[in-house]
Structures are given as structure tokens and as C-alpha cells.
Amino acid sequence: MFDLTGKNALVTGASGGIGGDIARALYDAGATVGLSGTRVEPLQALADSLGDRAHVLPCNLSDPEAVEALPKQAVEAMGSVDILVNNAGITRDNLFMRMSDEEWQSVIDVNMTATMKLCKGVIRGMMKARWGRIVNVSSVVAAIGNPGQANYAASKAGMIGFSKALAHEVATRGITVNAVAPGFITTAMTEKLTDEQKKGLLLKVPAGRMGDPQEIAAAVLYLASPEAGYVTGSTLHVNGGMAML
Amino acid sequence: MSDVADRVKKIVVEHLGVEEDKVAENASFIDDLGADSLDTVELVMAFEEEFGIEIPDDAAETIQTFGDAVKFISEAS
């Protein structure tokens, strides 16, 4: 099950905890992977630990020209992009009353606009191939909000609406577009929380624990697989029950 | 029939899966040949590749029939 042999996948944010595990899951299923991110060192280390079918494709998603170039670089390196995982994201948290236009715009640009542009860059090839998988990594806060994250929540909710609209347009071409919405996941970011903060967060999670990045990767792998061909426009919530949607 | 018309017709026949004799001068891609809006985008993409030209979006919107396509491409290439 979930055999991706012969498929080429582009994963953004692969230098982060979740993105790295997504890339590994796709690779282990047989895919060739393009690892994109801002920090070259962790990308190279990941590529080395994976093997020959991993390519390092550094890209700063806040640079519009770099975003435009990335799908082309991925095609040059791998031959095509059959699977696109928009996993990269940034936060610029602040209370809405204090949030600057710049804090708003930078989050919208990277999380939402870069996602849209990368989809645009790969969709032509997918249309021709009559096969494609786009998985956009959203967040539980897209559905339930979070104080201090008006920009982030808007961008992640935007990704879901965008995914649904695109899913409608390309469904007849064998292309699916879905979202995965992680809850609290153990990453470098959440490791910084104090025990007290973690305890408070976990009160909201019926499963009583943080999620593992591999549990997000498994959801992405499913949606990227041939087996998920009849699933499109959906959002797969992976959050230990903190929001049952 | 010109070389351009032959090549355009071949693309239309292949892409839309229609009989060659249905692709008449004034045949509308959508109304007569069963294309949906996404098909028309794909046809324009295929024309661009076949003829090595760029068809801007506002021009693409005016290409409604087989004749429109042949005329536009003949003038552009």
C-alpha cells in the first residue's frame, strides 16, 4: 500500500521537523523527493540520510522570484513534480490590536501566496500527466482560531479555501488537492514551551499528549498516494481530538 | 487547408476526442465540440507548445472556435 515508486515530490519546509518527516515518509514509499527550505545545512543532512533520490532545492519563500523559480528547479532536478507538499510556514504572533501590517503581510505572503504560486508552477505538468497530488499543510487554528495568531489563522484558513476551489477545478484531470491540519505537534517550536504551558495546552487535547511529526507525515503520505485518488478538497485533521471536525 | 490548420485540427481531435469532420471552421470548442472551460485552457497550452508562441490570457479568451484558433496562430507565428 502507498507505493510512490516513480513519483517525484516537492516538499517545502523540509528543514523543519514536520517537513523532514514528510519527506522521509514519501521517500520511504519510493518517491524521489525535492527538499526545499531556507536552511541548506539541515536540508543537506536530510538528503544525505535519505539517499540518491533526494535533491536539495533551497528556497526562501518570502522572495517572490525564488518562489517562481522553485517549480522549474524541481523539474530540472527530478524531471517532473507529481506531488507537491506545501508545508513551509512562518508565524509572526502578536495581539491583533498590536499587529503591524508587516506582520500580517509577511505571514500571508509565505503561508498563502507562496502556496498559490507553487501550485500554479506545478499544475500545468500535472494536467498534462493527468495525475497529481497537492497537499497543503494547514493548522487546527484555521478552524478554531488562536489568540495572537490572527495573521497565521487567516493564512491557514485561506489555504483550506484555496485548496477546495482548486480541487473543484482540476478534479477531472486526476489531480487531487487536500489539506492536513495538525494540532499540537512536538517540534523545535513547541519544545521551547515550559512544562507549565504544555500542561495547559494538553488540557484541551483528549488524547492527552502532543502529536508526533510522523503522525502528520502519515496523513500526507496517504493523501499523496494513488489510494487516495477519490479524496479531494478535504481537510484531514490530525490533532488528538482537540477539534473534532 | 493550411499547415497551421492541419496541426491545430490534430490537437483538437486528440485533446477533445472528436471526429475530424466535426472540427469545422466555425465549430465552437465549448458549444459544438464538448469542451469544458478547463479544456479550452489546455488547448491554448497545447497550441503554445506546438507553435512555440505565447498566447496572452486576454487573447486566449477570444479563441472560441477552430477558425479563431487558426486565425490567431497564423497571425502570431
PDB file of C-alpha atoms in Angstrom:
ATOM      1  CA  MET A   1       0.000   0.000   0.000  1.00  0.00           C
ATOM      2  CA  PHE A   2       1.015   3.614  -0.628  1.00  0.00           C
ATOM      3  CA  ASP A   3       3.634   2.868  -3.259  1.00  0.00           C
ATOM      4  CA  LEU A   4       5.043   6.084  -4.720  1.00  0.00           C
ATOM      5  CA  THR A   5       7.727   4.478  -6.884  1.00  0.00           C
ATOM      6  CA  GLY A   6       8.381   6.648  -9.932  1.00  0.00           C
ATOM      7  CA  LYS A   7       6.681   9.713  -8.460  1.00  0.00           C
ATOM      8  CA  ASN A   8       8.514  12.971  -7.855  1.00  0.00           C
ATOM      9  CA  ALA A   9       7.592  15.005  -4.794  1.00  0.00           C
ATOM     10  CA  LEU A  10       8.454  18.572  -3.879  1.00  0.00           C
ATOM     11  CA  VAL A  11       8.273  19.315  -0.143  1.00  0.00           C
ATOM     12  CA  THR A  12       8.650  22.840   1.203  1.00  0.00           C
ATOM     13  CA  GLY A  13       9.791  23.492   4.731  1.00  0.00           C
ATOM     14  CA  ALA A  14      11.761  20.249   4.640  1.00  0.00           C
ATOM     15  CA  SER A  15      14.369  21.670   7.007  1.00  0.00           C
ATOM     16  CA  GLY A  16      11.786  21.695   9.787  1.00  0.00           C
ATOM     17  CA  GLY A  17      10.610  18.832  11.982  1.00  0.00           C
ATOM     18  CA  ILE A  18       7.318  18.085  10.260  1.00  0.00           C
ATOM     19  CA  GLY A  19       8.622  18.728   6.732  1.00  0.00           C
ATOM     20  CA  GLY A  20      11.596  16.456   7.285  1.00  0.00           C
ATOM     21  CA  ASP A  21       9.369  13.592   8.366  1.00  0.00           C
ATOM     22  CA  ILE A  22       7.007  14.196   5.443  1.00  0.00           C
ATOM     23  CA  ALA A  23       9.953  13.983   3.034  1.00  0.00           C
ATOM     24  CA  ARG A  24      11.160  10.794   4.729  1.00  0.00           C
ATOM     25  CA  ALA A  25       7.718   9.161   4.554  1.00  0.00           C
ATOM     26  CA  LEU A  26       7.382   9.940   0.836  1.00  0.00           C
ATOM     27  CA  TYR A  27      10.943   8.781   0.187  1.00  0.00           C
ATOM     28  CA  ASP A  28      10.428   5.543   2.080  1.00  0.00           C
ATOM     29  CA  ALA A  29       7.330   4.913  -0.040  1.00  0.00           C
ATOM     30  CA  GLY A  30       9.560   5.055  -3.122  1.00  0.00           C
ATOM     31  CA  ALA A  31       9.213   8.666  -4.257  1.00  0.00           C
ATOM     32  CA  THR A  32      12.033  10.888  -5.432  1.00  0.00           C
ATOM     33  CA  VAL A  33      11.959  13.982  -3.242  1.00  0.00           C
ATOM     34  CA  GLY A  34      12.955  17.606  -3.716  1.00  0.00           C
ATOM     35  CA  LEU A  35      13.764  19.095  -0.322  1.00  0.00           C
ATOM     36  CA  SER A  36      13.088  22.799  -0.131  1.00  0.00           C
ATOM     37  CA  GLY A  37      13.738  25.155   2.739  1.00  0.00           C
ATOM     38  CA  THR A  38      15.720  28.208   3.725  1.00  0.00           C
ATOM     39  CA  ARG A  39      18.468  26.485   5.692  1.00  0.00           C
ATOM     40  CA  VAL A  40      20.757  24.478   3.426  1.00  0.00           C
ATOM     41  CA  GLU A  41      22.613  22.582   6.147  1.00  0.00           C
ATOM     42  CA  PRO A  42      19.681  20.613   7.593  1.00  0.00           C
ATOM     43  CA  LEU A  43      18.389  20.004   4.064  1.00  0.00           C
ATOM     44  CA  GLN A  44      21.731  18.533   3.014  1.00  0.00           C
ATOM     45  CA  ALA A  45      21.910  16.434   6.174  1.00  0.00           C
ATOM     46  CA  LEU A  46      18.423  15.094   5.469  1.00  0.00           C
ATOM     47  CA  ALA A  47      19.275  14.390   1.832  1.00  0.00           C
ATOM     48  CA  ASP A  48      22.416  12.519   2.911  1.00  0.00           C
ATOM     49  CA  SER A  49      20.470  10.416   5.388  1.00  0.00           C
ATOM     50  CA  LEU A  50      17.802   9.591   2.790  1.00  0.00           C
ATOM     51  CA  GLY A  51      19.865   8.631  -0.263  1.00  0.00           C
ATOM     52  CA  ASP A  52      20.196   9.052  -4.027  1.00  0.00           C
ATOM     53  CA  ARG A  53      16.597  10.015  -4.707  1.00  0.00           C
ATOM     54  CA  ALA A  54      16.768  13.154  -2.527  1.00  0.00           C
ATOM     55  CA  HIS A  55      17.574  16.557  -4.030  1.00  0.00           C
ATOM     56  CA  VAL A  56      18.300  19.750  -2.118  1.00  0.00           C
ATOM     57  CA  LEU A  57      16.430  22.775  -3.506  1.00  0.00           C
ATOM     58  CA  PRO A  58      16.994  25.779  -1.219  1.00  0.00           C
ATOM     59  CA  CYS A  59      14.354  28.484  -1.489  1.00  0.00           C
ATOM     60  CA  ASN A  60      13.323  31.494   0.548  1.00  0.00           C
ATOM     61  CA  LEU A  61       9.551  31.605   0.147  1.00  0.00           C
ATOM     62  CA  SER A  62       9.378  35.271   1.137  1.00  0.00           C
ATOM     63  CA  ASP A  63      11.297  36.065  -2.064  1.00  0.00           C
ATOM     64  CA  PRO A  64       8.766  36.084  -4.940  1.00  0.00           C
ATOM     65  CA  GLU A  65      11.419  35.395  -7.580  1.00  0.00           C
ATOM     66  CA  ALA A  66      12.741  32.400  -5.679  1.00  0.00           C
ATOM     67  CA  VAL A  67       9.181  31.066  -5.353  1.00  0.00           C
ATOM     68  CA  GLU A  68       8.688  31.416  -9.097  1.00  0.00           C
ATOM     69  CA  ALA A  69      11.935  29.586  -9.812  1.00  0.00           C
ATOM     70  CA  LEU A  70      11.394  26.664  -7.428  1.00  0.00           C
ATOM     71  CA  PRO A  71       9.000  24.522  -9.543  1.00  0.00           C
ATOM     72  CA  LYS A  72      11.356  24.863 -12.517  1.00  0.00           C
ATOM     73  CA  GLN A  73      14.350  23.866 -10.406  1.00  0.00           C
ATOM     74  CA  ALA A  74      12.407  20.885  -9.114  1.00  0.00           C
ATOM     75  CA  VAL A  75      11.543  19.785 -12.664  1.00  0.00           C
ATOM     76  CA  GLU A  76      15.186  20.172 -13.692  1.00  0.00           C
ATOM     77  CA  ALA A  77      16.342  18.063 -10.767  1.00  0.00           C
ATOM     78  CA  MET A  78      13.667  15.357 -10.870  1.00  0.00           C
ATOM     79  CA  GLY A  79      12.023  15.511 -14.316  1.00  0.00           C
ATOM     80  CA  SER A  80       8.563  16.470 -13.034  1.00  0.00           C
ATOM     81  CA  VAL A  81       6.598  17.364  -9.937  1.00  0.00           C
ATOM     82  CA  ASP A  82       3.836  14.811  -9.390  1.00  0.00           C
ATOM     83  CA  ILE A  83       3.326  15.559  -5.706  1.00  0.00           C
ATOM     84  CA  LEU A  84       3.538  18.997  -4.111  1.00  0.00           C
ATOM     85  CA  VAL A  85       3.502  19.368  -0.341  1.00  0.00           C
ATOM     86  CA  ASN A  86       3.171  22.966   0.799  1.00  0.00           C
ATOM     87  CA  ASN A  87       4.413  22.535   4.315  1.00  0.00           C
ATOM     88  CA  ALA A  88       6.542  25.639   4.882  1.00  0.00           C
ATOM     89  CA  GLY A  89       5.049  28.242   7.147  1.00  0.00           C
ATOM     90  CA  ILE A  90       6.007  31.094   9.410  1.00  0.00           C
ATOM     91  CA  THR A  91       4.480  32.764  12.435  1.00  0.00           C
ATOM     92  CA  ARG A  92       4.650  36.414  13.485  1.00  0.00           C
ATOM     93  CA  ASP A  93       2.479  36.267  16.584  1.00  0.00           C
ATOM     94  CA  ASN A  94       1.076  39.395  18.151  1.00  0.00           C
ATOM     95  CA  LEU A  95      -2.181  40.548  19.634  1.00  0.00           C
ATOM     96  CA  PHE A  96      -4.362  41.826  16.847  1.00  0.00           C
ATOM     97  CA  MET A  97      -4.510  45.286  18.462  1.00  0.00           C
ATOM     98  CA  ARG A  98      -0.761  45.481  18.121  1.00  0.00           C
ATOM     99  CA  MET A  99      -0.270  43.604  14.890  1.00  0.00           C
ATOM    100  CA  SER A 100       1.515  45.622  12.229  1.00  0.00           C
ATOM    101  CA  ASP A 101       0.653  45.467   8.551  1.00  0.00           C
ATOM    102  CA  GLU A 102       4.089  43.991   8.003  1.00  0.00           C
ATOM    103  CA  GLU A 103       3.439  41.168  10.480  1.00  0.00           C
ATOM    104  CA  TRP A 104       0.183  40.462   8.725  1.00  0.00           C
ATOM    105  CA  GLN A 105       1.568  40.620   5.206  1.00  0.00           C
ATOM    106  CA  SER A 106       4.696  38.550   5.753  1.00  0.00           C
ATOM    107  CA  VAL A 107       2.661  35.634   7.104  1.00  0.00           C
ATOM    108  CA  ILE A 108       0.093  35.885   4.300  1.00  0.00           C
ATOM    109  CA  ASP A 109       2.896  36.063   1.715  1.00  0.00           C
ATOM    110  CA  VAL A 110       4.766  32.958   2.838  1.00  0.00           C
ATOM    111  CA  ASN A 111       1.908  30.757   4.007  1.00  0.00           C
ATOM    112  CA  MET A 112      -0.757  31.579   1.469  1.00  0.00           C
ATOM    113  CA  THR A 113       0.660  33.393  -1.555  1.00  0.00           C
ATOM    114  CA  ALA A 114       3.719  31.153  -1.897  1.00  0.00           C
ATOM    115  CA  THR A 115       1.402  28.136  -1.693  1.00  0.00           C
ATOM    116  CA  MET A 116      -0.719  29.538  -4.501  1.00  0.00           C
ATOM    117  CA  LYS A 117       2.323  30.324  -6.649  1.00  0.00           C
ATOM    118  CA  LEU A 118       3.873  26.904  -6.206  1.00  0.00           C
ATOM    119  CA  CYS A 119       0.557  25.287  -7.135  1.00  0.00           C
ATOM    120  CA  LYS A 120       0.469  27.445 -10.250  1.00  0.00           C
ATOM    121  CA  GLY A 121       4.000  26.376 -11.090  1.00  0.00           C
ATOM    122  CA  VAL A 122       3.286  22.652 -10.951  1.00  0.00           C
ATOM    123  CA  ILE A 123      -0.333  22.397 -12.117  1.00  0.00           C
ATOM    124  CA  ARG A 124       0.444  22.535 -15.819  1.00  0.00           C
ATOM    125  CA  GLY A 125       2.645  19.456 -15.638  1.00  0.00           C
ATOM    126  CA  MET A 126       0.073  17.634 -13.537  1.00  0.00           C
ATOM    127  CA  MET A 127      -2.706  18.493 -16.007  1.00  0.00           C
ATOM    128  CA  LYS A 128      -0.683  17.023 -18.842  1.00  0.00           C
ATOM    129  CA  ALA A 129       0.211  13.941 -16.851  1.00  0.00           C
ATOM    130  CA  ARG A 130      -3.444  13.524 -15.853  1.00  0.00           C
ATOM    131  CA  TRP A 131      -2.175  12.794 -12.349  1.00  0.00           C
ATOM    132  CA  GLY A 132      -1.172  14.962  -9.452  1.00  0.00           C
ATOM    133  CA  ARG A 133      -1.323  15.312  -5.709  1.00  0.00           C
ATOM    134  CA  ILE A 134      -1.246  18.600  -3.846  1.00  0.00           C
ATOM    135  CA  VAL A 135      -1.229  18.509  -0.062  1.00  0.00           C
ATOM    136  CA  ASN A 136      -1.349  21.807   1.789  1.00  0.00           C
ATOM    137  CA  VAL A 137      -0.336  21.729   5.426  1.00  0.00           C
ATOM    138  CA  SER A 138      -2.754  23.980   7.279  1.00  0.00           C
ATOM    139  CA  SER A 139      -3.362  24.061  11.025  1.00  0.00           C
ATOM    140  CA  VAL A 140      -6.026  23.407  13.621  1.00  0.00           C
ATOM    141  CA  VAL A 141      -6.076  27.161  14.270  1.00  0.00           C
ATOM    142  CA  ALA A 142      -7.562  27.629  10.776  1.00  0.00           C
ATOM    143  CA  ALA A 143     -10.721  26.067  12.174  1.00  0.00           C
ATOM    144  CA  ILE A 144     -10.766  27.222  15.787  1.00  0.00           C
ATOM    145  CA  GLY A 145      -8.567  30.349  15.895  1.00  0.00           C
ATOM    146  CA  ASN A 146      -5.917  31.188  18.444  1.00  0.00           C
ATOM    147  CA  PRO A 147      -5.268  34.435  20.322  1.00  0.00           C
ATOM    148  CA  GLY A 148      -2.197  36.217  18.994  1.00  0.00           C
ATOM    149  CA  GLN A 149      -2.398  34.458  15.635  1.00  0.00           C
ATOM    150  CA  ALA A 150      -4.918  36.452  13.584  1.00  0.00           C
ATOM    151  CA  ASN A 151      -2.452  36.529  10.686  1.00  0.00           C
ATOM    152  CA  TYR A 152      -1.460  32.866  10.954  1.00  0.00           C
ATOM    153  CA  ALA A 153      -5.048  31.636  11.398  1.00  0.00           C
ATOM    154  CA  ALA A 154      -6.191  33.704   8.410  1.00  0.00           C
ATOM    155  CA  SER A 155      -3.385  32.342   6.236  1.00  0.00           C
ATOM    156  CA  LYS A 156      -4.047  28.740   7.244  1.00  0.00           C
ATOM    157  CA  ALA A 157      -7.808  29.081   6.732  1.00  0.00           C
ATOM    158  CA  GLY A 158      -7.046  30.704   3.388  1.00  0.00           C
ATOM    159  CA  MET A 159      -5.046  27.632   2.373  1.00  0.00           C
ATOM    160  CA  ILE A 160      -8.088  25.444   3.022  1.00  0.00           C
ATOM    161  CA  GLY A 161     -10.496  27.586   0.987  1.00  0.00           C
ATOM    162  CA  PHE A 162      -7.918  27.802  -1.772  1.00  0.00           C
ATOM    163  CA  SER A 163      -7.431  24.018  -1.757  1.00  0.00           C
ATOM    164  CA  LYS A 164     -11.155  23.433  -2.138  1.00  0.00           C
ATOM    165  CA  ALA A 165     -11.542  25.849  -5.044  1.00  0.00           C
ATOM    166  CA  LEU A 166      -8.557  24.365  -6.864  1.00  0.00           C
ATOM    167  CA  ALA A 167      -9.771  20.835  -6.104  1.00  0.00           C
ATOM    168  CA  HIS A 168     -13.008  21.653  -7.952  1.00  0.00           C
ATOM    169  CA  GLU A 169     -11.177  22.952 -11.000  1.00  0.00           C
ATOM    170  CA  VAL A 170      -8.739  20.110 -11.559  1.00  0.00           C
ATOM    171  CA  ALA A 171     -10.624  17.060 -10.283  1.00  0.00           C
ATOM    172  CA  THR A 172     -11.420  15.803 -13.792  1.00  0.00           C
ATOM    173  CA  ARG A 173      -7.713  15.681 -14.561  1.00  0.00           C
ATOM    174  CA  GLY A 174      -6.790  13.133 -11.910  1.00  0.00           C
ATOM    175  CA  ILE A 175      -5.373  15.809  -9.636  1.00  0.00           C
ATOM    176  CA  THR A 176      -6.403  15.964  -6.005  1.00  0.00           C
ATOM    177  CA  VAL A 177      -5.911  18.921  -3.690  1.00  0.00           C
ATOM    178  CA  ASN A 178      -6.255  18.372   0.045  1.00  0.00           C
ATOM    179  CA  ALA A 179      -5.182  19.885   3.324  1.00  0.00           C
ATOM    180  CA  VAL A 180      -3.784  18.388   6.500  1.00  0.00           C
ATOM    181  CA  ALA A 181      -4.458  20.344   9.683  1.00  0.00           C
ATOM    182  CA  PRO A 182      -2.063  19.441  12.506  1.00  0.00           C
ATOM    183  CA  GLY A 183      -2.821  20.208  16.137  1.00  0.00           C
ATOM    184  CA  PHE A 184      -0.068  20.458  18.765  1.00  0.00           C
ATOM    185  CA  ILE A 185       2.917  18.611  17.375  1.00  0.00           C
ATOM    186  CA  THR A 186       6.296  18.051  19.004  1.00  0.00           C
ATOM    187  CA  THR A 187       8.717  20.260  17.050  1.00  0.00           C
ATOM    188  CA  ALA A 188      11.580  22.598  17.807  1.00  0.00           C
ATOM    189  CA  MET A 189       8.958  25.340  18.145  1.00  0.00           C
ATOM    190  CA  THR A 190       6.827  23.602  20.765  1.00  0.00           C
ATOM    191  CA  GLU A 191       9.910  22.265  22.591  1.00  0.00           C
ATOM    192  CA  LYS A 192      10.520  25.833  23.726  1.00  0.00           C
ATOM    193  CA  LEU A 193       7.313  25.881  25.750  1.00  0.00           C
ATOM    194  CA  THR A 194       7.614  25.492  29.511  1.00  0.00           C
ATOM    195  CA  ASP A 195       6.185  22.403  31.203  1.00  0.00           C
ATOM    196  CA  GLU A 196       3.501  24.623  32.663  1.00  0.00           C
ATOM    197  CA  GLN A 197       2.494  25.875  29.217  1.00  0.00           C
ATOM    198  CA  LYS A 198       2.474  22.367  27.790  1.00  0.00           C
ATOM    199  CA  LYS A 199       0.276  21.153  30.620  1.00  0.00           C
ATOM    200  CA  GLY A 200      -2.201  23.935  29.900  1.00  0.00           C
ATOM    201  CA  LEU A 201      -2.269  23.097  26.210  1.00  0.00           C
ATOM    202  CA  LEU A 202      -2.738  19.396  26.796  1.00  0.00           C
ATOM    203  CA  LEU A 203      -5.877  20.022  28.852  1.00  0.00           C
ATOM    204  CA  LYS A 204      -7.518  20.800  25.514  1.00  0.00           C
ATOM    205  CA  VAL A 205      -6.312  17.587  23.871  1.00  0.00           C
ATOM    206  CA  PRO A 206      -8.413  14.495  24.586  1.00  0.00           C
ATOM    207  CA  ALA A 207      -5.511  12.239  23.586  1.00  0.00           C
ATOM    208  CA  GLY A 208      -3.557  13.820  26.441  1.00  0.00           C
ATOM    209  CA  ARG A 209      -0.309  14.105  24.525  1.00  0.00           C
ATOM    210  CA  MET A 210       1.374  16.125  21.806  1.00  0.00           C
ATOM    211  CA  GLY A 211       1.365  14.676  18.300  1.00  0.00           C
ATOM    212  CA  ASP A 212       4.468  13.285  16.642  1.00  0.00           C
ATOM    213  CA  PRO A 213       5.656  14.763  13.306  1.00  0.00           C
ATOM    214  CA  GLN A 214       5.493  11.241  11.876  1.00  0.00           C
ATOM    215  CA  GLU A 215       1.756  11.248  12.514  1.00  0.00           C
ATOM    216  CA  ILE A 216       1.443  14.286  10.229  1.00  0.00           C
ATOM    217  CA  ALA A 217       3.733  12.657   7.673  1.00  0.00           C
ATOM    218  CA  ALA A 218       1.497   9.579   7.603  1.00  0.00           C
ATOM    219  CA  ALA A 219      -1.540  11.736   6.807  1.00  0.00           C
ATOM    220  CA  VAL A 220       0.345  13.471   3.993  1.00  0.00           C
ATOM    221  CA  LEU A 221       1.574  10.130   2.641  1.00  0.00           C
ATOM    222  CA  TYR A 222      -1.990   8.850   2.471  1.00  0.00           C
ATOM    223  CA  LEU A 223      -3.274  11.914   0.623  1.00  0.00           C
ATOM    224  CA  ALA A 224      -0.304  11.720  -1.780  1.00  0.00           C
ATOM    225  CA  SER A 225      -0.902   8.055  -2.548  1.00  0.00           C
ATOM    226  CA  PRO A 226      -2.734   6.542  -5.525  1.00  0.00           C
ATOM    227  CA  GLU A 227      -5.132   5.001  -2.991  1.00  0.00           C
ATOM    228  CA  ALA A 228      -6.445   8.471  -2.047  1.00  0.00           C
ATOM    229  CA  GLY A 229      -7.476   9.265  -5.630  1.00  0.00           C
ATOM    230  CA  TYR A 230     -11.131   9.746  -4.659  1.00  0.00           C
ATOM    231  CA  VAL A 231     -10.325  12.110  -1.779  1.00  0.00           C
ATOM    232  CA  THR A 232     -10.174  15.735  -2.838  1.00  0.00           C
ATOM    233  CA  GLY A 233     -10.992  19.105  -1.320  1.00  0.00           C
ATOM    234  CA  SER A 234     -10.897  17.578   2.119  1.00  0.00           C
ATOM    235  CA  THR A 235      -9.061  18.570   5.279  1.00  0.00           C
ATOM    236  CA  LEU A 236      -7.596  15.770   7.339  1.00  0.00           C
ATOM    237  CA  HIS A 237      -7.438  16.891  10.975  1.00  0.00           C
ATOM    238  CA  VAL A 238      -4.625  15.306  12.969  1.00  0.00           C
ATOM    239  CA  ASN A 239      -4.964  16.796  16.424  1.00  0.00           C
ATOM    240  CA  GLY A 240      -5.586  14.157  19.089  1.00  0.00           C
ATOM    241  CA  GLY A 241      -9.215  15.175  19.238  1.00  0.00           C
ATOM    242  CA  MET A 242      -8.688  18.795  20.263  1.00  0.00           C
ATOM    243  CA  ALA A 243     -11.066  19.821  17.488  1.00  0.00           C
ATOM    244  CA  MET A 244     -13.396  17.156  16.155  1.00  0.00           C
ATOM    245  CA  LEU A 245     -14.355  18.397  12.713  1.00  0.00           C
TER     246      LEU A 245
ATOM    247  CA  MET B   1      -6.102  23.538 -45.855  1.00  0.00           C
ATOM    248  CA  SER B   2      -3.050  25.275 -44.474  1.00  0.00           C
ATOM    249  CA  ASP B   3      -0.371  23.578 -42.475  1.00  0.00           C
ATOM    250  CA  VAL B   4      -1.391  25.566 -39.363  1.00  0.00           C
ATOM    251  CA  ALA B   5      -4.999  24.425 -39.691  1.00  0.00           C
ATOM    252  CA  ASP B   6      -3.913  20.801 -40.012  1.00  0.00           C
ATOM    253  CA  ARG B   7      -1.784  20.970 -36.891  1.00  0.00           C
ATOM    254  CA  VAL B   8      -4.481  22.796 -34.904  1.00  0.00           C
ATOM    255  CA  LYS B   9      -7.069  20.263 -36.012  1.00  0.00           C
ATOM    256  CA  LYS B  10      -4.855  17.382 -34.951  1.00  0.00           C
ATOM    257  CA  ILE B  11      -4.500  18.868 -31.456  1.00  0.00           C
ATOM    258  CA  VAL B  12      -8.249  19.464 -31.163  1.00  0.00           C
ATOM    259  CA  VAL B  13      -9.107  15.959 -32.335  1.00  0.00           C
ATOM    260  CA  GLU B  14      -6.629  14.368 -29.950  1.00  0.00           C
ATOM    261  CA  HIS B  15      -7.488  16.523 -26.982  1.00  0.00           C
ATOM    262  CA  LEU B  16     -11.257  16.545 -27.201  1.00  0.00           C
ATOM    263  CA  GLY B  17     -11.640  13.082 -28.699  1.00  0.00           C
ATOM    264  CA  VAL B  18     -13.909  14.282 -31.510  1.00  0.00           C
ATOM    265  CA  GLU B  19     -14.261  13.181 -35.142  1.00  0.00           C
ATOM    266  CA  GLU B  20     -12.087  15.126 -37.572  1.00  0.00           C
ATOM    267  CA  ASP B  21     -15.035  16.189 -39.741  1.00  0.00           C
ATOM    268  CA  LYS B  22     -16.746  17.791 -36.737  1.00  0.00           C
ATOM    269  CA  VAL B  23     -13.897  20.297 -36.471  1.00  0.00           C
ATOM    270  CA  ALA B  24     -15.288  22.846 -38.894  1.00  0.00           C
ATOM    271  CA  GLU B  25     -14.181  26.441 -39.392  1.00  0.00           C
ATOM    272  CA  ASN B  26     -16.911  27.837 -37.131  1.00  0.00           C
ATOM    273  CA  ALA B  27     -17.098  24.922 -34.689  1.00  0.00           C
ATOM    274  CA  SER B  28     -17.152  26.255 -31.132  1.00  0.00           C
ATOM    275  CA  PHE B  29     -14.910  24.314 -28.760  1.00  0.00           C
ATOM    276  CA  ILE B  30     -17.436  24.536 -25.952  1.00  0.00           C
ATOM    277  CA  ASP B  31     -20.812  24.541 -27.748  1.00  0.00           C
ATOM    278  CA  ASP B  32     -20.060  22.141 -30.609  1.00  0.00           C
ATOM    279  CA  LEU B  33     -17.078  20.054 -29.566  1.00  0.00           C
ATOM    280  CA  GLY B  34     -17.957  19.332 -25.937  1.00  0.00           C
ATOM    281  CA  ALA B  35     -15.045  21.141 -24.315  1.00  0.00           C
ATOM    282  CA  ASP B  36     -15.317  22.455 -20.772  1.00  0.00           C
ATOM    283  CA  SER B  37     -13.575  25.639 -19.623  1.00  0.00           C
ATOM    284  CA  LEU B  38     -10.531  23.706 -18.459  1.00  0.00           C
ATOM    285  CA  ASP B  39     -10.283  22.002 -21.867  1.00  0.00           C
ATOM    286  CA  THR B  40     -10.060  25.404 -23.529  1.00  0.00           C
ATOM    287  CA  VAL B  41      -7.173  26.352 -21.231  1.00  0.00           C
ATOM    288  CA  GLU B  42      -5.431  23.097 -22.077  1.00  0.00           C
ATOM    289  CA  LEU B  43      -5.985  23.608 -25.804  1.00  0.00           C
ATOM    290  CA  VAL B  44      -4.360  27.022 -25.602  1.00  0.00           C
ATOM    291  CA  MET B  45      -1.436  25.468 -23.691  1.00  0.00           C
ATOM    292  CA  ALA B  46      -1.100  22.830 -26.405  1.00  0.00           C
ATOM    293  CA  PHE B  47      -1.197  25.458 -29.176  1.00  0.00           C
ATOM    294  CA  GLU B  48       1.507  27.439 -27.397  1.00  0.00           C
ATOM    295  CA  GLU B  49       3.746  24.418 -27.285  1.00  0.00           C
ATOM    296  CA  GLU B  50       3.090  23.190 -30.811  1.00  0.00           C
ATOM    297  CA  PHE B  51       3.732  26.568 -32.386  1.00  0.00           C
ATOM    298  CA  GLY B  52       6.276  27.984 -29.924  1.00  0.00           C
ATOM    299  CA  ILE B  53       4.211  31.094 -29.302  1.00  0.00           C
ATOM    300  CA  GLU B  54       2.782  32.781 -26.256  1.00  0.00           C
ATOM    301  CA  ILE B  55      -0.967  33.389 -26.169  1.00  0.00           C
ATOM    302  CA  PRO B  56      -1.830  36.013 -23.540  1.00  0.00           C
ATOM    303  CA  ASP B  57      -4.911  35.449 -21.399  1.00  0.00           C
ATOM    304  CA  ASP B  58      -6.963  38.227 -22.990  1.00  0.00           C
ATOM    305  CA  ALA B  59      -6.247  36.820 -26.446  1.00  0.00           C
ATOM    306  CA  ALA B  60      -6.991  33.287 -25.280  1.00  0.00           C
ATOM    307  CA  GLU B  61     -10.481  34.398 -24.296  1.00  0.00           C
ATOM    308  CA  THR B  62     -11.226  35.420 -27.870  1.00  0.00           C
ATOM    309  CA  ILE B  63     -10.330  31.980 -29.237  1.00  0.00           C
ATOM    310  CA  GLN B  64     -13.741  30.335 -29.178  1.00  0.00           C
ATOM    311  CA  THR B  65     -13.812  28.360 -32.420  1.00  0.00           C
ATOM    312  CA  PHE B  66     -11.456  26.272 -34.511  1.00  0.00           C
ATOM    313  CA  GLY B  67     -11.355  29.140 -37.036  1.00  0.00           C
ATOM    314  CA  ASP B  68     -10.450  31.635 -34.276  1.00  0.00           C
ATOM    315  CA  ALA B  69      -7.521  29.459 -33.255  1.00  0.00           C
ATOM    316  CA  VAL B  70      -6.177  29.037 -36.775  1.00  0.00           C
ATOM    317  CA  LYS B  71      -6.509  32.758 -37.457  1.00  0.00           C
ATOM    318  CA  PHE B  72      -4.792  33.800 -34.241  1.00  0.00           C
ATOM    319  CA  ILE B  73      -1.931  31.333 -34.624  1.00  0.00           C
ATOM    320  CA  SER B  74      -1.383  32.170 -38.315  1.00  0.00           C
ATOM    321  CA  GLU B  75      -1.045  35.819 -37.409  1.00  0.00           C
ATOM    322  CA  ALA B  76       1.125  35.204 -34.361  1.00  0.00           C
ATOM    323  CA  SER B  77       3.624  32.758 -35.835  1.00  0.00           C
TER     324      SER B  77
END
